[in-house]
Tab-separated table of C-alpha atoms and ligand atoms in Angstrom:
chain	number	residue	atom	x	y	z
A	5	UNK	CA	2.282	-10.733	-31.932
A	6	UNK	CA	-0.787	-8.031	-31.004
A	7	UNK	CA	-0.812	-7.399	-27.905
A	8	UNK	CA	-4.146	-5.263	-26.049
A	9	UNK	CA	-2.062	-2.937	-23.691
A	10	UNK	CA	-3.793	-0.720	-20.979
A	11	UNK	CA	-2.490	2.451	-18.800
A	12	UNK	CA	-3.899	3.605	-15.608
A	13	UNK	CA	-0.914	4.474	-13.034
A	14	UNK	CA	-2.417	8.450	-12.494
A	15	UNK	CA	-4.930	10.509	-14.683
A	16	UNK	CA	-4.941	8.862	-18.318
A	17	UNK	CA	-6.974	6.070	-19.042
A	18	UNK	CA	-5.487	4.821	-21.605
A	19	UNK	CA	-5.423	1.159	-24.332
A	20	UNK	CA	-3.564	0.488	-27.144
A	21	UNK	CA	-3.027	-1.995	-29.769
A	22	UNK	CA	0.845	-2.680	-30.450
A	23	UNK	CA	2.289	-5.323	-33.083
A	24	UNK	CA	5.495	-7.183	-32.539
A	25	UNK	CA	6.446	-4.275	-29.617
A	26	UNK	CA	6.950	-1.368	-32.460
A	27	UNK	CA	3.891	-1.122	-34.779
A	28	UNK	CA	1.138	1.240	-33.317
A	29	UNK	CA	-2.554	0.128	-34.863
A	30	UNK	CA	-4.517	2.154	-32.326
A	31	UNK	CA	-3.519	4.159	-29.399
A	32	UNK	CA	-6.105	5.934	-27.112
A	33	UNK	CA	-5.784	8.238	-24.408
A	34	UNK	CA	-8.697	9.378	-22.265
A	35	UNK	CA	-7.275	12.527	-19.831
A	36	UNK	CA	-8.843	13.443	-16.754
A	37	UNK	CA	-6.679	16.768	-16.615
A	38	UNK	CA	-9.789	18.737	-16.868
A	39	UNK	CA	-10.831	17.170	-13.850
A	40	UNK	CA	-7.774	17.241	-11.802
A	41	UNK	CA	-6.943	21.086	-12.753
A	42	UNK	CA	-9.960	22.142	-10.353
A	43	UNK	CA	-8.038	20.882	-7.577
A	44	UNK	CA	-4.745	21.963	-8.483
A	45	UNK	CA	-3.391	18.234	-8.664
A	46	UNK	CA	-4.796	14.760	-8.986
A	47	UNK	CA	-6.732	13.955	-6.693
A	48	UNK	CA	-5.976	10.029	-5.943
A	49	UNK	CA	-9.749	8.657	-5.724
A	50	UNK	CA	-11.418	10.820	-8.274
A	51	UNK	CA	-8.444	9.692	-10.559
A	52	UNK	CA	-9.505	5.789	-9.719
A	53	UNK	CA	-13.536	6.746	-10.202
A	54	UNK	CA	-12.479	7.975	-13.490
A	55	UNK	CA	-10.448	4.964	-14.509
A	56	UNK	CA	-13.146	2.909	-13.694
A	57	UNK	CA	-15.743	4.825	-15.572
A	58	UNK	CA	-13.349	5.220	-18.769
A	59	UNK	CA	-11.665	1.392	-19.074
A	60	UNK	CA	-14.429	-0.519	-20.882
A	61	UNK	CA	-14.654	2.913	-23.574
A	62	UNK	CA	-10.719	3.318	-24.061
A	63	UNK	CA	-10.436	-0.399	-24.510
A	64	UNK	CA	-13.552	-0.756	-27.253
A	65	UNK	CA	-12.433	2.413	-28.838
A	66	UNK	CA	-8.411	0.730	-29.350
A	67	UNK	CA	-10.008	-2.402	-30.866
A	68	UNK	CA	-12.198	-0.481	-32.999
A	69	UNK	CA	-9.630	1.656	-34.876
A	70	UNK	CA	-7.374	-1.471	-35.223
A	71	UNK	CA	-10.350	-3.305	-36.650
A	72	UNK	CA	-10.090	-6.108	-34.292
A	73	UNK	CA	-12.350	-7.779	-31.860
A	74	UNK	CA	-10.925	-9.022	-28.165
A	75	UNK	CA	-10.211	-12.790	-29.853
A	76	UNK	CA	-7.780	-11.423	-32.037
A	77	UNK	CA	-5.308	-10.464	-29.438
A	78	UNK	CA	-2.559	-12.740	-28.650
A	79	UNK	CA	-1.992	-10.994	-25.204
A	80	UNK	CA	-3.286	-8.387	-22.551
A	81	UNK	CA	-1.183	-6.586	-20.563
A	82	UNK	CA	-1.194	-3.585	-18.282
A	83	UNK	CA	0.795	-1.138	-15.947
A	84	UNK	CA	1.160	-2.911	-12.723
A	85	UNK	CA	3.871	-0.424	-10.887
A	86	UNK	CA	4.658	2.284	-9.690
A	87	UNK	CA	2.121	5.016	-9.634
A	88	UNK	CA	-1.488	5.671	-7.850
A	89	UNK	CA	-2.170	2.547	-6.173
A	90	UNK	CA	-5.670	2.854	-6.459
A	91	UNK	CA	-5.741	3.720	-10.054
A	92	UNK	CA	-3.184	1.188	-11.427
A	93	UNK	CA	-5.615	-1.495	-9.917
A	94	UNK	CA	-8.155	-0.335	-12.001
A	95	UNK	CA	-6.384	-1.076	-15.266
A	96	UNK	CA	-4.139	-3.968	-13.878
A	97	UNK	CA	-7.184	-5.810	-11.920
A	98	UNK	CA	-9.695	-5.077	-15.770
A	99	UNK	CA	-6.279	-5.786	-17.470
A	100	UNK	CA	-5.585	-9.340	-16.039
A	101	UNK	CA	-9.867	-10.358	-16.106
A	102	UNK	CA	-9.931	-9.745	-19.584
A	103	UNK	CA	-6.572	-12.027	-20.195
A	104	UNK	CA	-8.238	-14.535	-17.839
A	105	UNK	CA	-11.200	-14.596	-19.746
A	106	UNK	CA	-9.846	-14.767	-23.215
A	107	UNK	CA	-7.703	-17.402	-22.204
A	108	UNK	CA	-4.416	-15.208	-23.594
A	109	UNK	CA	-1.223	-14.491	-21.444
A	110	UNK	CA	-1.453	-11.539	-19.104
A	111	UNK	CA	1.740	-9.142	-19.315
A	112	UNK	CA	2.482	-6.918	-16.234
A	113	UNK	CA	4.704	-3.977	-17.213
A	114	UNK	CA	6.547	-1.440	-15.036
A	115	UNK	CA	5.659	2.247	-16.120
A	116	UNK	CA	8.743	3.824	-16.151
A	117	UNK	CA	10.258	0.737	-18.785
A	118	UNK	CA	7.541	1.417	-20.872
A	119	UNK	CA	8.306	5.645	-20.972
A	120	UNK	CA	11.563	3.946	-22.214
A	121	UNK	CA	9.627	1.520	-24.561
A	122	UNK	CA	8.160	4.876	-26.029
A	123	UNK	CA	10.893	5.352	-28.287
A	124	UNK	CA	10.980	1.934	-29.502
A	125	UNK	CA	7.418	3.076	-31.367
A	126	UNK	CA	9.047	5.590	-33.592
A	127	UNK	CA	12.429	4.453	-33.812
A	128	UNK	CA	13.127	0.924	-35.526
A	129	UNK	CA	16.753	1.257	-35.218
A	130	UNK	CA	17.066	1.774	-31.675
A	131	UNK	CA	18.399	-1.285	-29.379
A	132	UNK	CA	19.711	-1.859	-26.147
A	133	UNK	CA	22.234	-1.025	-24.920
A	134	UNK	CA	21.725	2.844	-24.917
A	135	UNK	CA	21.622	5.297	-21.908
A	136	UNK	CA	18.087	6.803	-20.538
A	137	UNK	CA	17.074	10.382	-19.185
A	138	UNK	CA	14.193	9.696	-17.718
A	139	UNK	CA	12.204	12.667	-16.258
A	140	UNK	CA	8.691	12.353	-15.486
A	141	UNK	CA	6.157	13.445	-12.919
A	142	UNK	CA	7.101	10.787	-10.254
A	143	UNK	CA	10.718	9.908	-11.652
A	144	UNK	CA	13.873	11.613	-12.664
A	145	UNK	CA	16.723	9.229	-13.289
A	146	UNK	CA	19.723	8.329	-14.984
A	147	UNK	CA	19.283	4.317	-16.636
A	148	UNK	CA	21.756	2.225	-18.435
A	149	UNK	CA	19.444	-0.190	-20.421
A	150	UNK	CA	21.240	-3.359	-21.107
A	151	UNK	CA	18.585	-4.935	-22.442
A	152	UNK	CA	14.958	-5.113	-23.256
A	153	UNK	CA	14.527	-6.215	-19.773
A	154	UNK	CA	17.586	-5.465	-17.942
A	155	UNK	CA	18.392	-2.076	-16.370
A	156	UNK	CA	20.643	-0.604	-14.206
A	157	UNK	CA	20.065	2.831	-12.200
A	158	UNK	CA	23.102	5.195	-12.388
A	159	UNK	CA	21.752	7.720	-10.561
A	160	UNK	CA	18.568	9.430	-9.896
A	161	UNK	CA	16.975	12.459	-7.710
A	162	UNK	CA	17.442	11.953	-4.143
A	163	UNK	CA	13.861	14.218	-3.420
A	164	UNK	CA	11.320	15.712	-6.062
A	165	UNK	CA	10.884	14.392	-9.478
A	166	UNK	CA	11.914	16.968	-12.349
A	167	UNK	CA	7.928	17.407	-13.132
A	168	UNK	CA	7.221	17.131	-9.691
A	169	UNK	CA	9.244	20.674	-8.967
A	170	UNK	CA	7.354	21.710	-12.595
A	171	UNK	CA	4.013	21.108	-10.921
A	172	UNK	CA	4.944	23.024	-7.652
A	173	UNK	CA	6.205	26.102	-8.773
A	174	UNK	CA	3.509	26.625	-11.726
A	175	UNK	CA	1.017	26.255	-8.394
A	176	UNK	CA	3.512	29.393	-6.747
A	177	UNK	CA	3.274	30.872	-10.147
A	178	UNK	CA	-0.260	30.608	-10.278
A	179	UNK	CA	-0.536	28.917	-13.692
A	180	UNK	CA	-2.525	25.473	-12.244
A	181	UNK	CA	-2.065	21.976	-13.128
A	182	UNK	CA	-0.349	20.172	-15.204
A	183	UNK	CA	2.387	22.506	-14.364
A	184	UNK	CA	4.999	21.513	-16.910
A	185	UNK	CA	3.622	22.685	-19.979
A	186	UNK	CA	2.471	25.935	-18.618
A	187	UNK	CA	5.656	26.510	-17.041
A	188	UNK	CA	7.101	25.648	-20.546
A	189	UNK	CA	5.136	27.820	-22.251
A	190	UNK	CA	5.406	30.827	-19.949
A	191	UNK	CA	9.293	30.747	-19.897
A	192	UNK	CA	9.424	31.455	-23.913
A	193	UNK	CA	10.944	35.040	-24.138
A	194	UNK	CA	11.587	35.259	-20.366
A	195	UNK	CA	15.262	36.513	-19.500
A	196	UNK	CA	16.832	33.293	-17.838
A	197	UNK	CA	19.537	35.262	-16.116
A	198	UNK	CA	17.200	37.681	-14.151
A	199	UNK	CA	16.898	35.573	-11.444
A	200	UNK	CA	19.922	33.551	-10.366
A	201	UNK	CA	18.418	30.037	-9.059
A	202	UNK	CA	20.727	27.613	-6.554
A	203	UNK	CA	22.138	24.305	-8.844
A	204	UNK	CA	22.470	21.491	-6.460
A	205	UNK	CA	24.968	18.609	-5.785
A	206	UNK	CA	24.811	15.683	-4.101
A	207	UNK	CA	28.127	14.753	-1.912
A	208	UNK	CA	30.118	11.703	-3.005
A	209	UNK	CA	27.200	10.760	-5.970
A	210	UNK	CA	27.920	12.813	-8.868
A	211	UNK	CA	25.201	11.353	-11.314
A	212	UNK	CA	22.403	11.914	-8.149
A	213	UNK	CA	20.583	15.075	-8.150
A	214	UNK	CA	18.290	16.984	-6.078
A	215	UNK	CA	15.655	19.588	-6.892
A	216	UNK	CA	13.949	20.415	-3.720
A	217	UNK	CA	16.161	23.245	-3.214
A	218	UNK	CA	15.425	24.653	-6.442
A	219	UNK	CA	11.698	24.552	-5.901
A	220	UNK	CA	12.388	26.381	-2.443
A	221	UNK	CA	13.942	29.165	-4.467
A	222	UNK	CA	11.506	29.609	-6.374
A	223	UNK	CA	8.611	29.353	-3.943
A	224	UNK	CA	10.765	31.687	-1.761
A	225	UNK	CA	11.267	34.143	-4.017
A	226	UNK	CA	7.627	34.262	-5.134
A	227	UNK	CA	6.342	34.670	-1.511
A	228	UNK	CA	9.283	37.443	-1.000
A	229	UNK	CA	7.760	39.699	-3.602
A	230	UNK	CA	4.261	39.029	-2.806
A	231	UNK	CA	5.117	40.346	0.947
A	232	UNK	CA	6.886	43.306	-0.320
A	233	UNK	CA	4.262	44.124	-3.329
A	234	UNK	CA	6.778	43.580	-5.730
A	235	UNK	CA	5.381	42.114	-9.038
A	236	UNK	CA	7.371	38.874	-9.829
A	237	UNK	CA	8.625	38.946	-13.995
A	238	UNK	CA	7.188	35.430	-14.171
A	239	UNK	CA	8.713	34.609	-17.971
A	240	UNK	CA	11.922	35.329	-16.188
A	241	UNK	CA	11.282	33.234	-13.223
A	242	UNK	CA	9.757	30.409	-15.210
A	243	UNK	CA	12.793	30.765	-17.747
A	244	UNK	CA	15.327	30.262	-14.954
A	245	UNK	CA	13.658	27.666	-13.675
A	246	UNK	CA	13.580	25.627	-16.923
A	247	UNK	CA	17.260	26.347	-17.220
A	248	UNK	CA	18.142	25.057	-13.981
A	249	UNK	CA	16.174	22.002	-14.554
A	250	UNK	CA	18.296	21.494	-17.746
A	251	UNK	CA	21.385	22.215	-15.868
A	252	UNK	CA	20.713	19.651	-13.277
A	253	UNK	CA	20.020	17.061	-15.877
A	254	UNK	CA	22.191	17.743	-18.961
A	255	UNK	CA	25.424	17.607	-17.100
A	256	UNK	CA	24.569	14.510	-15.431
A	257	UNK	CA	23.989	12.680	-18.264
A	258	UNK	CA	27.204	13.735	-19.862
A	259	UNK	CA	28.939	12.127	-16.840
A	260	UNK	CA	27.179	9.092	-17.544
A	261	UNK	CA	28.147	8.770	-21.237
A	262	UNK	CA	31.280	9.466	-20.016
A	263	UNK	CA	31.723	6.918	-17.572
A	264	UNK	CA	30.032	4.216	-19.237
A	265	UNK	CA	31.137	4.956	-23.102
A	266	UNK	CA	27.342	4.279	-23.879
A	267	UNK	CA	26.686	6.888	-27.146
A	268	UNK	CA	23.221	5.792	-27.941
A	269	UNK	CA	21.427	7.920	-25.607
A	270	UNK	CA	17.433	8.116	-24.829
A	271	UNK	CA	15.062	10.845	-22.886
A	272	UNK	CA	12.007	9.465	-21.804
A	273	UNK	CA	8.742	10.438	-19.661
A	274	UNK	CA	6.467	13.533	-19.550
A	275	UNK	CA	8.984	16.373	-19.069
A	276	UNK	CA	10.941	15.161	-21.877
A	277	UNK	CA	8.204	17.413	-23.943
A	278	UNK	CA	10.017	20.509	-22.349
A	279	UNK	CA	11.368	22.831	-24.899
A	280	UNK	CA	14.367	23.767	-22.861
A	281	UNK	CA	15.306	20.123	-22.470
A	282	UNK	CA	14.943	18.888	-25.874
A	283	UNK	CA	16.827	22.133	-27.207
A	284	UNK	CA	19.823	21.351	-24.545
A	285	UNK	CA	19.715	17.726	-25.358
A	286	UNK	CA	20.344	18.566	-29.158
A	287	UNK	CA	22.879	20.988	-28.735
A	288	UNK	CA	24.936	18.179	-26.746
A	289	UNK	CA	24.228	15.615	-29.092
A	290	UNK	CA	25.775	17.769	-31.582
A	291	UNK	CA	28.880	18.993	-29.927
A	292	UNK	CA	29.403	15.359	-28.549
A	293	UNK	CA	28.660	13.408	-31.744
A	294	UNK	CA	26.379	10.855	-29.987
A	295	UNK	CA	23.678	9.370	-31.207
A	296	UNK	CA	20.209	10.929	-29.514
A	297	UNK	CA	16.534	9.421	-29.732
A	298	UNK	CA	13.862	11.738	-28.422
A	299	UNK	CA	10.027	10.539	-28.152
A	300	UNK	CA	7.647	12.888	-30.427
A	301	UNK	CA	5.580	15.073	-27.840
A	302	UNK	CA	2.254	12.933	-28.137
A	303	UNK	CA	4.660	9.465	-26.692
A	304	UNK	CA	6.317	11.933	-24.315
A	305	UNK	CA	3.520	11.602	-21.441
A	306	UNK	CA	1.167	8.515	-20.257
A	307	UNK	CA	-0.203	6.322	-22.923
A	308	UNK	CA	-0.706	2.629	-23.796
A	309	UNK	CA	1.294	2.465	-26.557
A	310	UNK	CA	4.316	2.310	-24.638
A	311	UNK	CA	3.060	-0.211	-22.214
A	312	UNK	CA	2.123	-2.544	-25.231
A	313	UNK	CA	5.798	-1.736	-26.806
A	314	UNK	CA	7.361	-2.828	-23.577
A	315	UNK	CA	5.041	-5.377	-23.060
A	316	UNK	CA	5.956	-7.502	-25.697
A	317	UNK	CA	10.078	-7.659	-24.573
A	318	UNK	CA	8.628	-9.134	-21.311
A	319	UNK	CA	6.884	-11.595	-22.926
A	320	UNK	CA	9.734	-12.338	-24.792
A	321	UNK	CA	11.821	-12.857	-21.395
A	322	UNK	CA	8.893	-15.163	-19.848
A	323	UNK	CA	7.877	-11.992	-17.149
A	324	UNK	CA	4.328	-13.248	-17.332
A	325	UNK	CA	1.870	-12.570	-14.325
A	326	UNK	CA	-0.142	-15.278	-12.785
A	327	UNK	CA	-3.776	-14.759	-11.696
A	328	UNK	CA	-2.341	-13.786	-8.428
A	329	UNK	CA	-0.491	-10.464	-10.154
A	330	UNK	CA	-0.916	-7.618	-7.524
A	331	UNK	CA	-0.756	-3.831	-8.657
A	332	UNK	CA	2.387	-1.758	-6.369
A	333	UNK	CA	2.819	1.764	-5.540
A	334	UNK	CA	6.348	1.870	-5.668
A	335	UNK	CA	9.216	-0.369	-7.617
A	336	UNK	CA	12.437	-0.157	-9.027
A	337	UNK	CA	12.678	-0.215	-13.114
A	338	UNK	CA	15.105	-3.171	-12.618
A	339	UNK	CA	12.932	-5.054	-10.529
A	340	UNK	CA	10.285	-8.154	-12.142
A	341	UNK	CA	7.051	-7.032	-11.127
A	342	UNK	CA	5.407	-10.448	-12.258
A	343	UNK	CA	7.242	-11.994	-9.365
A	344	UNK	CA	7.221	-9.008	-6.540
A	345	UNK	CA	5.079	-10.136	-3.658
A	346	UNK	CA	2.439	-7.986	-1.980
B	5	KG4	O1	5.430	11.153	-17.501
B	5	KG4	P1	4.803	11.578	-17.227
B	5	KG4	O2	3.366	11.704	-18.022
B	5	KG4	O3	3.584	11.138	-15.806
B	5	KG4	C1	4.415	10.143	-14.680
B	5	KG4	O4	4.816	9.219	-15.297
B	5	KG4	O5	4.344	11.030	-13.938
B	5	KG4	O6	4.768	12.946	-16.666
B	5	KG4	C2	4.055	13.850	-16.414
B	5	KG4	C3	4.889	15.287	-15.774
B	5	KG4	C4	3.896	16.250	-15.147
B	5	KG4	O7	4.601	17.099	-13.981
B	5	KG4	C5	4.053	17.265	-15.974
B	5	KG4	O8	4.327	18.692	-15.513
B	5	KG4	C6	5.334	16.976	-16.848
B	5	KG4	O9	5.544	15.932	-16.962
B	5	KG4	N1	5.345	17.585	-18.273
B	5	KG4	C7	6.331	18.885	-18.445
B	5	KG4	C8	6.298	19.064	-19.786
B	5	KG4	N2	5.091	18.764	-20.574
B	5	KG4	C9	4.497	17.634	-19.099
B	5	KG4	N3	6.990	19.687	-17.483
B	5	KG4	C10	8.076	20.330	-18.378
B	5	KG4	N4	7.992	20.755	-19.854
B	5	KG4	C11	6.609	19.881	-20.487
B	5	KG4	N5	6.475	20.553	-21.769
B	6	ZN	ZN1	4.459	8.535	-16.744
């Protein structure tokens, strides 16, 4: 089954053709990063307009790269939640209309389910059940993937997502948008022990965590130094921040492994590209002798291939969108967005 998938939930307009949920026939990503970098972050209305301009082009490219016509497609899928609503509406409505005109099924896909499914595209042996650490710009979650379309949230952030914290710290350190990759690079060679940073705990919820205290500590440190005319050792502060994020996420994942007894572990989302996190996860997996799956860097960030993969399993489960399908800025990973009411 060949699915044409569209992703437009934030600042990437993407289209891909995926066969049977596991094989990438084409994968086109048109990034708006340079545009939003001018403003230090994503400007929602500009993002929507750029999706409008790019959507037809990326779909044409995805079809051409897969040597297909639109009529060869068996179904059309699009991210319908969560994300920037104006941005989502562009891809979701285009996808729904294209499916309608082709008289093919339309499959609405949850963006975070898609991030997890990115792993199916590279690890043919990976099958649920498994544990997932999701760390993206908008979400940080520990999820038990019971089946391809059945998810249980075990824990998550009470405030900022990991990627959001990276982006805010990057802004304070003056390295621009998007912050995560820049902080990651800056932290290389930095002395992580130079700046002690706080580690949060959520009372009575050991699998939950928080990044806002950590983020505020970095912001205060930078501002205090500025007021005193002191120079911040940016690589050291970036390294201390990366280490603190890792120390927040990895022990919770280990606790989830202990609590569930599940020994297949997946990481997903933009922050899964972070070199500190990847190293710590590899070390933890070796120490505990668990099976770790980390997506390659090009499938960590937003793309449509991951949406096409998850769409295949949504199709198998009968989770199809009708012509009334809407898009939603928020939706739990456990929700069926094909049945969600606006
Ligand atoms: O999953 P994603 O592409 O989009 C959302 O669904 O939010 O994640 C984007 C986030 C951004 O906050 C970006 O700064 C962060 O992932 N990110 C990183 C790295 N690469 C991307 N954070 C830390 N280290 C990285 N190497
Ligand atoms: Zn994403």
